[in-house]
Backbone atoms as SQL, in Angstrom:
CREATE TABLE atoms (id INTEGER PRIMARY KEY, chain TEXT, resi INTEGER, resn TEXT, atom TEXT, x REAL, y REAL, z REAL);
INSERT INTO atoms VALUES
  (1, 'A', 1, 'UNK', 'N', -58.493, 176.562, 108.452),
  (2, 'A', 1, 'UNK', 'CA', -59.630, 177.238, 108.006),
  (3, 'A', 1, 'UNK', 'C', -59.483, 178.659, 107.602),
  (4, 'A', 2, 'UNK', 'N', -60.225, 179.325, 108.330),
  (5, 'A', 2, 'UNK', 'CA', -60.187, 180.888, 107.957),
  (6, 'A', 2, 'UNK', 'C', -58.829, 181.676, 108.544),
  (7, 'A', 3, 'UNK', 'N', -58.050, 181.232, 108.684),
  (8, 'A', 3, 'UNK', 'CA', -57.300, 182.467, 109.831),
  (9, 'A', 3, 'UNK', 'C', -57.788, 182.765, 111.329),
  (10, 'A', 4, 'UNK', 'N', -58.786, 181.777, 111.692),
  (11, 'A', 4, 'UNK', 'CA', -59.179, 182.461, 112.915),
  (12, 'A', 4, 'UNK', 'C', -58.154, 182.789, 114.336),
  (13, 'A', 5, 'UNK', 'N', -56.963, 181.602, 113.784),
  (14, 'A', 5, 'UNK', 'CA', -55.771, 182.132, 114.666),
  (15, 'A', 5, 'UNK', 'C', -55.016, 183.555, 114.705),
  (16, 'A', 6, 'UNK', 'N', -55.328, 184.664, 113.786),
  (17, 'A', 6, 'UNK', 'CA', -54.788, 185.363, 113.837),
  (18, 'A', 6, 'UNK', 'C', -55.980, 186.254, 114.153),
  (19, 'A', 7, 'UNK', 'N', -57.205, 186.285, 114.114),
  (20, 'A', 7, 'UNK', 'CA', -58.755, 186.785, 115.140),
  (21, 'A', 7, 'UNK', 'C', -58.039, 186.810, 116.486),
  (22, 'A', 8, 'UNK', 'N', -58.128, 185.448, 117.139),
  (23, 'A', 8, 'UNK', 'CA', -57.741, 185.356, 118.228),
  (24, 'A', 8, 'UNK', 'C', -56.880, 185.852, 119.011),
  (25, 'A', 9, 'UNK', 'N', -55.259, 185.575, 118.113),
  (26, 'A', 9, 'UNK', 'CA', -54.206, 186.005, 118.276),
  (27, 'A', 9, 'UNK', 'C', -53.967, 188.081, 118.914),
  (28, 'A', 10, 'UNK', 'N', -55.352, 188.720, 117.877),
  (29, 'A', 10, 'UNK', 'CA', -55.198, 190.120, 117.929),
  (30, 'A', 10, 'UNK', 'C', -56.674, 190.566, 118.810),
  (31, 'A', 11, 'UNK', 'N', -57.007, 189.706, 119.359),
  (32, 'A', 11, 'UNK', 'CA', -57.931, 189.674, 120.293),
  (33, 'A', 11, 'UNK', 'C', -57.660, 189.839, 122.040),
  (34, 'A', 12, 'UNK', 'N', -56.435, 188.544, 121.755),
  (35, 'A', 12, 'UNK', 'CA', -55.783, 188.520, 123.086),
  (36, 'A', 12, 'UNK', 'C', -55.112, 188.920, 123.373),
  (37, 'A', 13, 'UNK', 'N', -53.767, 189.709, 122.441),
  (38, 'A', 13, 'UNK', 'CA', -52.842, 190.110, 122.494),
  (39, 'A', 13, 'UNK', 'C', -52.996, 192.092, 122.542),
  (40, 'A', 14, 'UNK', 'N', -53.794, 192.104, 121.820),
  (41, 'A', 14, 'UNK', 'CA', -54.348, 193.476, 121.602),
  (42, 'A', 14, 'UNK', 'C', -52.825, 193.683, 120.660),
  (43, 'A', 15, 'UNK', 'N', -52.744, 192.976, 119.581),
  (44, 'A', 15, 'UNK', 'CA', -51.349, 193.225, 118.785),
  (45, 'A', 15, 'UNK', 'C', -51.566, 193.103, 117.350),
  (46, 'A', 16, 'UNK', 'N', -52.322, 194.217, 116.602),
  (47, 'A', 16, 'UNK', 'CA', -52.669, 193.757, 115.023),
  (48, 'A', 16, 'UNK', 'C', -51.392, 192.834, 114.207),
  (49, 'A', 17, 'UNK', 'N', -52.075, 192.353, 113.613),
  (50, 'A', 17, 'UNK', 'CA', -51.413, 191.317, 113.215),
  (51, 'A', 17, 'UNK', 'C', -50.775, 192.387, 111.382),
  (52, 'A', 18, 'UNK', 'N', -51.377, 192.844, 111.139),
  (53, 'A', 18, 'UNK', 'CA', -51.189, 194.406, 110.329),
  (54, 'A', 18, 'UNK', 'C', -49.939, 194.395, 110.188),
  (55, 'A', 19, 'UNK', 'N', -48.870, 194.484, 111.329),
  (56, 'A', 19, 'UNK', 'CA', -48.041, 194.497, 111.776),
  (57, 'A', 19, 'UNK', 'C', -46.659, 193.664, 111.345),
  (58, 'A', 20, 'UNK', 'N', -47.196, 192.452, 111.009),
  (59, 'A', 20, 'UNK', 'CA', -46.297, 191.289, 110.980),
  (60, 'A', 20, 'UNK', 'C', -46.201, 190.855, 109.371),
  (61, 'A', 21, 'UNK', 'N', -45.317, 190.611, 109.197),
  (62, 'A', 21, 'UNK', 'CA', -44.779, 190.044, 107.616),
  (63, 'A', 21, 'UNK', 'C', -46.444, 189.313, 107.001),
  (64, 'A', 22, 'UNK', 'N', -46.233, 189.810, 105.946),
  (65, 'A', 22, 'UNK', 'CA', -47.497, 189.622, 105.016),
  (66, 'A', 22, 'UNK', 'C', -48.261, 187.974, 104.847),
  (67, 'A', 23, 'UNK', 'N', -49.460, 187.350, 105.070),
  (68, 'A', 23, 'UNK', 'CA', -49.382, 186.360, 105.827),
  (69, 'A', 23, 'UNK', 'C', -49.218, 185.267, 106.365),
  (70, 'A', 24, 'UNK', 'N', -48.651, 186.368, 107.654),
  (71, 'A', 24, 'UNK', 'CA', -48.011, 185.727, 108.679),
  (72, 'A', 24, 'UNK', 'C', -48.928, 185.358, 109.862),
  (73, 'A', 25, 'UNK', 'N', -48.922, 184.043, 110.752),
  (74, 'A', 25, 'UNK', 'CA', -49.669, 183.513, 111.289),
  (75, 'A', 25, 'UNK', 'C', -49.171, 183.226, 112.754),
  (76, 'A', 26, 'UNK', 'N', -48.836, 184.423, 113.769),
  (77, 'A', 26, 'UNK', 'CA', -48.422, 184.600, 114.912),
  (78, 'A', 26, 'UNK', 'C', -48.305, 183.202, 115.498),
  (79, 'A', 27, 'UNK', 'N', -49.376, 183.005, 115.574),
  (80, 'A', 27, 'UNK', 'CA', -49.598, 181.201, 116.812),
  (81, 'A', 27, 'UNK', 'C', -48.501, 180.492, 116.107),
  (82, 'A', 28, 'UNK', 'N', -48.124, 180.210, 115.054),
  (83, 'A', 28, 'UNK', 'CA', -47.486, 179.125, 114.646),
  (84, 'A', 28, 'UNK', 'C', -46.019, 179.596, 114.256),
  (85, 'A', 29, 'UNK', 'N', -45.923, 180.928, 113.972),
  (86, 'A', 29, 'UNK', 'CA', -44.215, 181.535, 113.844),
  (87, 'A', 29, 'UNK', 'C', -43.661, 182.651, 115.216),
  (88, 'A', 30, 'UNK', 'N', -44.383, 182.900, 115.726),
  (89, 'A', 30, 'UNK', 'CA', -43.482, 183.820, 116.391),
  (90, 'A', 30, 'UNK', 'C', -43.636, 183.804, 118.150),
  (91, 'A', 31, 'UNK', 'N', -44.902, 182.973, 118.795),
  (92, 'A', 31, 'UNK', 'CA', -44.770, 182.533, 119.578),
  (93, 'A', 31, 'UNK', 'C', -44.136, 181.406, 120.812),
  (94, 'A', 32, 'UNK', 'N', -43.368, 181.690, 121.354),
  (95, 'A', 32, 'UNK', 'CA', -42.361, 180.875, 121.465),
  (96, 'A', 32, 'UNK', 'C', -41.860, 181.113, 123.003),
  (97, 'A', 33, 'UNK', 'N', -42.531, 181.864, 123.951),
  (98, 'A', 33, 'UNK', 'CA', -42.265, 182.399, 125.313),
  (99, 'A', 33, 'UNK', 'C', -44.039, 183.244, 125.851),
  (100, 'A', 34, 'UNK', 'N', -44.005, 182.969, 127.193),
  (101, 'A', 34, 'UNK', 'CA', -45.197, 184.078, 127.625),
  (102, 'A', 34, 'UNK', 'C', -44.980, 185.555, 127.021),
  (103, 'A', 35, 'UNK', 'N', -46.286, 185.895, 126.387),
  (104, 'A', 35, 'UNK', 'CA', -46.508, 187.256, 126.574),
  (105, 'A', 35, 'UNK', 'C', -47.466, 187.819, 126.694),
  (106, 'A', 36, 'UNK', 'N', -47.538, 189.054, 127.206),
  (107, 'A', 36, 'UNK', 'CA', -48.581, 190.034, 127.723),
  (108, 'A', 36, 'UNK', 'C', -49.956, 189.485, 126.864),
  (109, 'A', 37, 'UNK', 'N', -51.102, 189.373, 127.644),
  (110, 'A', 37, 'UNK', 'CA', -52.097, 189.232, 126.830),
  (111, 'A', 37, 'UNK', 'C', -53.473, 189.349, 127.970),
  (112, 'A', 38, 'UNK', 'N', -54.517, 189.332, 127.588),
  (113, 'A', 38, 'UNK', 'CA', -55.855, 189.518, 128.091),
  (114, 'A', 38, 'UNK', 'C', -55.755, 188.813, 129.547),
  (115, 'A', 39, 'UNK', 'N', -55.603, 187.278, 128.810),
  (116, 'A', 39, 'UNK', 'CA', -55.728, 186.439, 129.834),
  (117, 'A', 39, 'UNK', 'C', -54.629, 186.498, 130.924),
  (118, 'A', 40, 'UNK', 'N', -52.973, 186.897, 130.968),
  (119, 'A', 40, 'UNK', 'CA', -52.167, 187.350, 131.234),
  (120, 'A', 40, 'UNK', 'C', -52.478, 188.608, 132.270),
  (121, 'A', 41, 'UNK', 'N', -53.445, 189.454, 132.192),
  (122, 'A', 41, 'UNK', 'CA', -53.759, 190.516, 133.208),
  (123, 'A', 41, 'UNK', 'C', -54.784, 189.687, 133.855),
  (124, 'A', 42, 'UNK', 'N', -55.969, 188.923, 133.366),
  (125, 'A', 42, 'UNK', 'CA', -57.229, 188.551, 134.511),
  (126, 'A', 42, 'UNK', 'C', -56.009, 187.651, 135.536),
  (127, 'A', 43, 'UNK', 'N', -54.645, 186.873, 135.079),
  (128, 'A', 43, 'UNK', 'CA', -53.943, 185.936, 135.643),
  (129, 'A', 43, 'UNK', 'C', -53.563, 187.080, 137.202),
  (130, 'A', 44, 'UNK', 'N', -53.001, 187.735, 136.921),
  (131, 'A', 44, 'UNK', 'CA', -52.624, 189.230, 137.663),
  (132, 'A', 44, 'UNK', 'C', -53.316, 189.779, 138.384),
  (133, 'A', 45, 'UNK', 'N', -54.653, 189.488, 137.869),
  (134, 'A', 45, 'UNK', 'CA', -56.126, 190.230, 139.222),
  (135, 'A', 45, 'UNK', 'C', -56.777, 188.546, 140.142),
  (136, 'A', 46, 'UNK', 'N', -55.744, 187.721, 139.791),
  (137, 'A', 46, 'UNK', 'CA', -55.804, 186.283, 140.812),
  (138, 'A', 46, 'UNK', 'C', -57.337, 185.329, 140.191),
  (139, 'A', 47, 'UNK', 'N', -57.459, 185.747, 138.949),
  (140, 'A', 47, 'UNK', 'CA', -58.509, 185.007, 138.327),
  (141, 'A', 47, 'UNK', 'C', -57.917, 183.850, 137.248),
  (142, 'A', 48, 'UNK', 'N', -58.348, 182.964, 137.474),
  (143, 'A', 48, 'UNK', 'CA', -58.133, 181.027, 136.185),
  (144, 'A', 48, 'UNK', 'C', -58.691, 181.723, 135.418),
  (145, 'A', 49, 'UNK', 'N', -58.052, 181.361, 134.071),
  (146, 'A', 49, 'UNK', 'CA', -58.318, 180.680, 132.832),
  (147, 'A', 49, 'UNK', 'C', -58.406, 179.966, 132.103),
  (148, 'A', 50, 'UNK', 'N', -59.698, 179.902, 131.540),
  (149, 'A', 50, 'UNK', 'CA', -59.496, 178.555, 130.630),
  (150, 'A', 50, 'UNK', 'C', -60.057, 178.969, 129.737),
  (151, 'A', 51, 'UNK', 'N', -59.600, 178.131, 128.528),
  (152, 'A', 51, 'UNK', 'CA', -59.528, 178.009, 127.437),
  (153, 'A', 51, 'UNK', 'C', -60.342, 176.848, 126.861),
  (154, 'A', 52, 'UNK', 'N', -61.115, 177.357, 126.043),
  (155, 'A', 52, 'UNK', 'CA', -62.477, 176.428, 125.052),
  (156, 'A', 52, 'UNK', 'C', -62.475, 176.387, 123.706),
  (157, 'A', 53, 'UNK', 'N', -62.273, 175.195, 123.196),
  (158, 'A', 53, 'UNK', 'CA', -62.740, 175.542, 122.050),
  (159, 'A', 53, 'UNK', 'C', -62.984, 174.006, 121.301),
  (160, 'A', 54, 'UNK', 'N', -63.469, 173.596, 120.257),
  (161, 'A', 54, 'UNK', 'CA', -64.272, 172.693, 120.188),
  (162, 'A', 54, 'UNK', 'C', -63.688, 171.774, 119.043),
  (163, 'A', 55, 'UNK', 'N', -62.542, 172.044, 118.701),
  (164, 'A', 55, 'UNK', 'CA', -61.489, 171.468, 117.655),
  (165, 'A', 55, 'UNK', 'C', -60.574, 170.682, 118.221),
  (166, 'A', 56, 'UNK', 'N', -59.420, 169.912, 117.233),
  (167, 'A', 56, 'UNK', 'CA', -58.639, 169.795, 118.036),
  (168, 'A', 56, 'UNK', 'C', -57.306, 171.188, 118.748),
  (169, 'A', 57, 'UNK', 'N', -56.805, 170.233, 119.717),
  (170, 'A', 57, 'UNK', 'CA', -55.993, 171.291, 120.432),
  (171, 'A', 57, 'UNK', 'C', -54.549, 171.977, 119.282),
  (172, 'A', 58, 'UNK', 'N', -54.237, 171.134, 118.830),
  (173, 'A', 58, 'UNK', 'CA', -53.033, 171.181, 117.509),
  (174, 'A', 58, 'UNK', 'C', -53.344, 171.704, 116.718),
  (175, 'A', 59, 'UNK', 'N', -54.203, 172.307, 115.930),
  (176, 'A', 59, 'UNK', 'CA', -54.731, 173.502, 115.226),
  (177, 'A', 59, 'UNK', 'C', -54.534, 174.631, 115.804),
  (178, 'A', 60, 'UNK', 'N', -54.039, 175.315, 114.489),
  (179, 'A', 60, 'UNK', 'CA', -53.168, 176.229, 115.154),
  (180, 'A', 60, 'UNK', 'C', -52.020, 176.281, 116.262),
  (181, 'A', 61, 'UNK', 'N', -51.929, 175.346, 116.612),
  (182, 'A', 61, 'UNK', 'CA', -50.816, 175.208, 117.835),
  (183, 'A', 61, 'UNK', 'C', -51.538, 175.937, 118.998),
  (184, 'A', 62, 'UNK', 'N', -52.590, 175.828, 118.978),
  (185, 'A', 62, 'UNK', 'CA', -53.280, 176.350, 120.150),
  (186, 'A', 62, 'UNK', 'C', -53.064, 175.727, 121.417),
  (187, 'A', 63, 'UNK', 'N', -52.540, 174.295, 121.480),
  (188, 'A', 63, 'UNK', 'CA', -51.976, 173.542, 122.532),
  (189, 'A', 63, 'UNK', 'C', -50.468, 173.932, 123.329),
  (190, 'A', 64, 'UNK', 'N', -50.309, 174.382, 122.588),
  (191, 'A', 64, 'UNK', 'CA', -48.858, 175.127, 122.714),
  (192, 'A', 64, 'UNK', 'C', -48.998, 176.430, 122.939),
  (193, 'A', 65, 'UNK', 'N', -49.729, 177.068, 122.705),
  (194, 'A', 65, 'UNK', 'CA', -49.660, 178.429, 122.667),
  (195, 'A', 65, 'UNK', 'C', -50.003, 179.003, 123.393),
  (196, 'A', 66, 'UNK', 'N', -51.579, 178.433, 123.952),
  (197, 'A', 66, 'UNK', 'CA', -52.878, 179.152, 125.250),
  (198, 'A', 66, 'UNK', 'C', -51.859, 179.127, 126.621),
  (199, 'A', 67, 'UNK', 'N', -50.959, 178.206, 126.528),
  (200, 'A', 67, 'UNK', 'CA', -50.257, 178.050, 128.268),
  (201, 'A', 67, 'UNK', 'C', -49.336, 179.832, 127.967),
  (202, 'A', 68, 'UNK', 'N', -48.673, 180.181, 126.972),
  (203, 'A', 68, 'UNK', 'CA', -47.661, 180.785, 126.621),
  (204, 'A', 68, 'UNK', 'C', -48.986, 182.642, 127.081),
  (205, 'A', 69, 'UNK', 'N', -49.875, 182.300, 126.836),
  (206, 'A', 69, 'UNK', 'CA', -50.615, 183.218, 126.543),
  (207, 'A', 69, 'UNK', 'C', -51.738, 183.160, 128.220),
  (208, 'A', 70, 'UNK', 'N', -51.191, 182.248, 129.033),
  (209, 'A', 70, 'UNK', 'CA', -51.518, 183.030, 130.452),
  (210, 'A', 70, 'UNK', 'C', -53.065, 182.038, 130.475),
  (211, 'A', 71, 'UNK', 'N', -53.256, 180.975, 129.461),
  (212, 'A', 71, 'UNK', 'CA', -54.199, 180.395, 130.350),
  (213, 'A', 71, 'UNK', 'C', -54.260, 179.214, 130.824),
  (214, 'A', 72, 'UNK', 'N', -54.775, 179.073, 132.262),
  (215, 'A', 72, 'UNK', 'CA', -54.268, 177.976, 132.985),
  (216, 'A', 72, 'UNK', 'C', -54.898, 176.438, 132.156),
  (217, 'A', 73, 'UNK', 'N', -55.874, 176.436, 132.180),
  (218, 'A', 73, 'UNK', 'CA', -56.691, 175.246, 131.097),
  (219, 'A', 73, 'UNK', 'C', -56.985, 175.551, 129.356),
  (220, 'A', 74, 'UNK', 'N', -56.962, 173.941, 129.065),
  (221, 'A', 74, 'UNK', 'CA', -57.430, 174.410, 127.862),
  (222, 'A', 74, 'UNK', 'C', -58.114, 173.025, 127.681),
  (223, 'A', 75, 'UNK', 'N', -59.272, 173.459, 126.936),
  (224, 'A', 75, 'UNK', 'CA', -60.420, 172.348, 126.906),
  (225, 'A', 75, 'UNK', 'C', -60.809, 172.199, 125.198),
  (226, 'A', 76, 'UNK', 'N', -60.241, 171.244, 124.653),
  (227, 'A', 76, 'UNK', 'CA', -60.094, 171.303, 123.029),
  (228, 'A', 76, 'UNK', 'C', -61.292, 169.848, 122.770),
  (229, 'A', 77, 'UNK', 'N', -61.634, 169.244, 122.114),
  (230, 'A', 77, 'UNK', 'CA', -62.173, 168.406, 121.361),
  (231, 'A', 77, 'UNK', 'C', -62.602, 167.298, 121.972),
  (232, 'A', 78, 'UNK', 'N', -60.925, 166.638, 122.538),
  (233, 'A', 78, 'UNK', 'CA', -60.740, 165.557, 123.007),
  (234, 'A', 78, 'UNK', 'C', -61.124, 165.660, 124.508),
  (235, 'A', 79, 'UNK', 'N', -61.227, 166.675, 124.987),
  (236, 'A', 79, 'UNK', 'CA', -61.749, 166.716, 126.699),
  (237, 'A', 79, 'UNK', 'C', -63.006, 166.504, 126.843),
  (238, 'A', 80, 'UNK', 'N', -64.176, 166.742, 125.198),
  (239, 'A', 80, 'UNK', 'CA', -65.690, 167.098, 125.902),
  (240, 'A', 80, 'UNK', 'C', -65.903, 165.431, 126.018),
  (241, 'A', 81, 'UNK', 'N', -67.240, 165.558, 127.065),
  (242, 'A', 81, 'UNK', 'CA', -67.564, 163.985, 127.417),
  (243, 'A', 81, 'UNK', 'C', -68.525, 163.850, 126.530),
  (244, 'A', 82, 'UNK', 'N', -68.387, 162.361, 125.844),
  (245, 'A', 82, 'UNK', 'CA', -69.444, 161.955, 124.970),
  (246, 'A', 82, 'UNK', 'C', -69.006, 162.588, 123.824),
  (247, 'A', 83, 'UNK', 'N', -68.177, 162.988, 123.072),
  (248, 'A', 83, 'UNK', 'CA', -68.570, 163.961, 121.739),
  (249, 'A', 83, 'UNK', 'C', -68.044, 162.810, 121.143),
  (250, 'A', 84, 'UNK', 'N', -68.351, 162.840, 120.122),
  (251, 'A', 84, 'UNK', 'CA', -68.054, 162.067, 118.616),
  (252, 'A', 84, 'UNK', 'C', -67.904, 163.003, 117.629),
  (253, 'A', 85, 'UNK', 'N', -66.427, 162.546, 117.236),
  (254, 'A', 85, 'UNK', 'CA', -65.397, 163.371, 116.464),
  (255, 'A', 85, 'UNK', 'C', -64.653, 162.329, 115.367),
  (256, 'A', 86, 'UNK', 'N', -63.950, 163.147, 114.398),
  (257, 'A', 86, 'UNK', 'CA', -63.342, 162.081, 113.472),
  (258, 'A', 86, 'UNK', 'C', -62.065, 162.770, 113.704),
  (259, 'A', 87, 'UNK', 'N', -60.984, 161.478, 113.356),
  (260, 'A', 87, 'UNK', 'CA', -59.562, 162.198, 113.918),
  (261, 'A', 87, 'UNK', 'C', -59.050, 162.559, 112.277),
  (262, 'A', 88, 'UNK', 'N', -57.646, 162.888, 112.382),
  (263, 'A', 88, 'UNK', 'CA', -57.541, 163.114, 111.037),
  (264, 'A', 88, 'UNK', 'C', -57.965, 162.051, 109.609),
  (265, 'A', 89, 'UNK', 'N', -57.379, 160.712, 110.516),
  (266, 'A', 89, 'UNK', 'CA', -57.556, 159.592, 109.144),
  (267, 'A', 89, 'UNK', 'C', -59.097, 159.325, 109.509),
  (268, 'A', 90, 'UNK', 'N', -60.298, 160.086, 109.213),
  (269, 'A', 90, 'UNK', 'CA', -61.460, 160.122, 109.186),
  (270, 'A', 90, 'UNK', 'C', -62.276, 158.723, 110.185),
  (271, 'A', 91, 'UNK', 'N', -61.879, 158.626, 111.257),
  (272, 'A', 91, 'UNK', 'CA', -62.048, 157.284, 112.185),
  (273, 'A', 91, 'UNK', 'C', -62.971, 158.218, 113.048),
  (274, 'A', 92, 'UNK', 'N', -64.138, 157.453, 113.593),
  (275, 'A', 92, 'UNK', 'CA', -65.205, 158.057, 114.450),
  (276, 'A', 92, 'UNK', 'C', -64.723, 157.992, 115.822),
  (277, 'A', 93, 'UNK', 'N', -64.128, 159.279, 116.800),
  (278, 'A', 93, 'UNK', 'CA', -63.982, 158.307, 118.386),
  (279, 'A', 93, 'UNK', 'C', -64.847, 159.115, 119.312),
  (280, 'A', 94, 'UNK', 'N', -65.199, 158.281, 120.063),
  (281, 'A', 94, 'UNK', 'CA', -66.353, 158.592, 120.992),
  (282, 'A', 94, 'UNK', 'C', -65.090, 158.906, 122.756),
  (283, 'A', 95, 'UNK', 'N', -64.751, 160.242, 122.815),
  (284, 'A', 95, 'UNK', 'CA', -63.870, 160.691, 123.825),
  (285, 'A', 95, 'UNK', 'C', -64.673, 161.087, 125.167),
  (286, 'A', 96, 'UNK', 'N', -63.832, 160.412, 126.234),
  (287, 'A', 96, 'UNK', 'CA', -64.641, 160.475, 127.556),
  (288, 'A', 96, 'UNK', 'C', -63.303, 161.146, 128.339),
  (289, 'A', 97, 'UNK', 'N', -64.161, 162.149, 129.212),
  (290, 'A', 97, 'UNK', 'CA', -63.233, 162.588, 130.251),
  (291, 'A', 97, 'UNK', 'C', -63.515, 162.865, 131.692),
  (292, 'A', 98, 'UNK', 'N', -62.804, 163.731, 132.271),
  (293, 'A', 98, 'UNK', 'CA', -62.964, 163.637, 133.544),
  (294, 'A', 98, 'UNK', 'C', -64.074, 165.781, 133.852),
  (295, 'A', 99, 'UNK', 'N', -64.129, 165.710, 132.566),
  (296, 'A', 99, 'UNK', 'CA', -64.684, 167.205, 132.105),
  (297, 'A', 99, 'UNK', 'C', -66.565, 166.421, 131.982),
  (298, 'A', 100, 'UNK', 'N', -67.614, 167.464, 133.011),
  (299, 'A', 100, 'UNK', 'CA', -68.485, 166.794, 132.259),
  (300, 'A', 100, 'UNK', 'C', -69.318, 167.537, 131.690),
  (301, 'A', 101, 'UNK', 'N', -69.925, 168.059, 130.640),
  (302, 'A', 101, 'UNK', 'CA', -71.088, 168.868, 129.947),
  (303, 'A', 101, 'UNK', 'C', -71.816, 168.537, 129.772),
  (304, 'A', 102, 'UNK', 'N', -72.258, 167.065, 129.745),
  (305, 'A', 102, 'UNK', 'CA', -73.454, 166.707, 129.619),
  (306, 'A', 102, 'UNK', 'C', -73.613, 166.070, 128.146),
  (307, 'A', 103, 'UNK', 'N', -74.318, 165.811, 127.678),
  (308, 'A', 103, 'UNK', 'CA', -74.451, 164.998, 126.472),
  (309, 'A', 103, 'UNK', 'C', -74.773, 166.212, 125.126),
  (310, 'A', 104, 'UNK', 'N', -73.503, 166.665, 124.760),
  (311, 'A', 104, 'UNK', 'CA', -73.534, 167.377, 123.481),
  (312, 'A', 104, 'UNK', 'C', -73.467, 167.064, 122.040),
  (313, 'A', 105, 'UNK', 'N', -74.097, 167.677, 121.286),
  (314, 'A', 105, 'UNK', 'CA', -74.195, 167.154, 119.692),
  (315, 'A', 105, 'UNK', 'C', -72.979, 168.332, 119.122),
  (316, 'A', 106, 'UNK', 'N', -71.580, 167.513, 118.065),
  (317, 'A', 106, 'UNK', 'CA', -70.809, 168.116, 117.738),
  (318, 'A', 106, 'UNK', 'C', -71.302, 168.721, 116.232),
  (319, 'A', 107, 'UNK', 'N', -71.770, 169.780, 116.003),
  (320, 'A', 107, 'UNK', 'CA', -72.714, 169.695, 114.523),
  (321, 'A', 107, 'UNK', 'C', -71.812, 170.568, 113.334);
């Protein structure tokens, strides 16, 4: 979509992305080990993290990345209960988990 991985990326990291070869898309080239980040200090003051977001987890490599970036959960698409989603080859699946929110509309 928009780049919002590199929003995020200079959100959590407090690391303009300004910075990095012209664009360039941190989550998916240069992350590759823990580093310092937001969630990384609340980890340090003995507070969980988790991680939300309402896509899948493989966008952006956000599945890969949120552990690298200090947060303990990550709750992507396939975790909410009840949602109805289309996977890539446009197939409707109705995903159940052990996560519960209650009966949400994915709009």
């Amino acid at each position: 979509g928009g780049y919002t991985c590199n929003t995020e990326f200079e959100f959590l990291t407090r690391l303009p992305t300004a910075f990095f070869p012209k664009d360039s898309l941190p989550y998916m080239q240069f992350i590759n080990k823990k580093i310092d980040s937001f969630p990384s200090y609340l980890s340090n003051q003995k507070y969980t993290n988790t991680a939300i977001h309402p896509f899948w987890g493989v966008c952006w490599n956000r599945n890969t990345i949120y552990p690298f970036l200090s947060f303990d959960n990550f709750i992507d698409a396939e975790k909410f209960n009840n949602l109805k989603i289309k996977n890539p080859q446009n197939e409707e699946i109705n995903w159940r988990s052990s996560y519960d929110f209650g009966d949400l509309d994915y709009v």
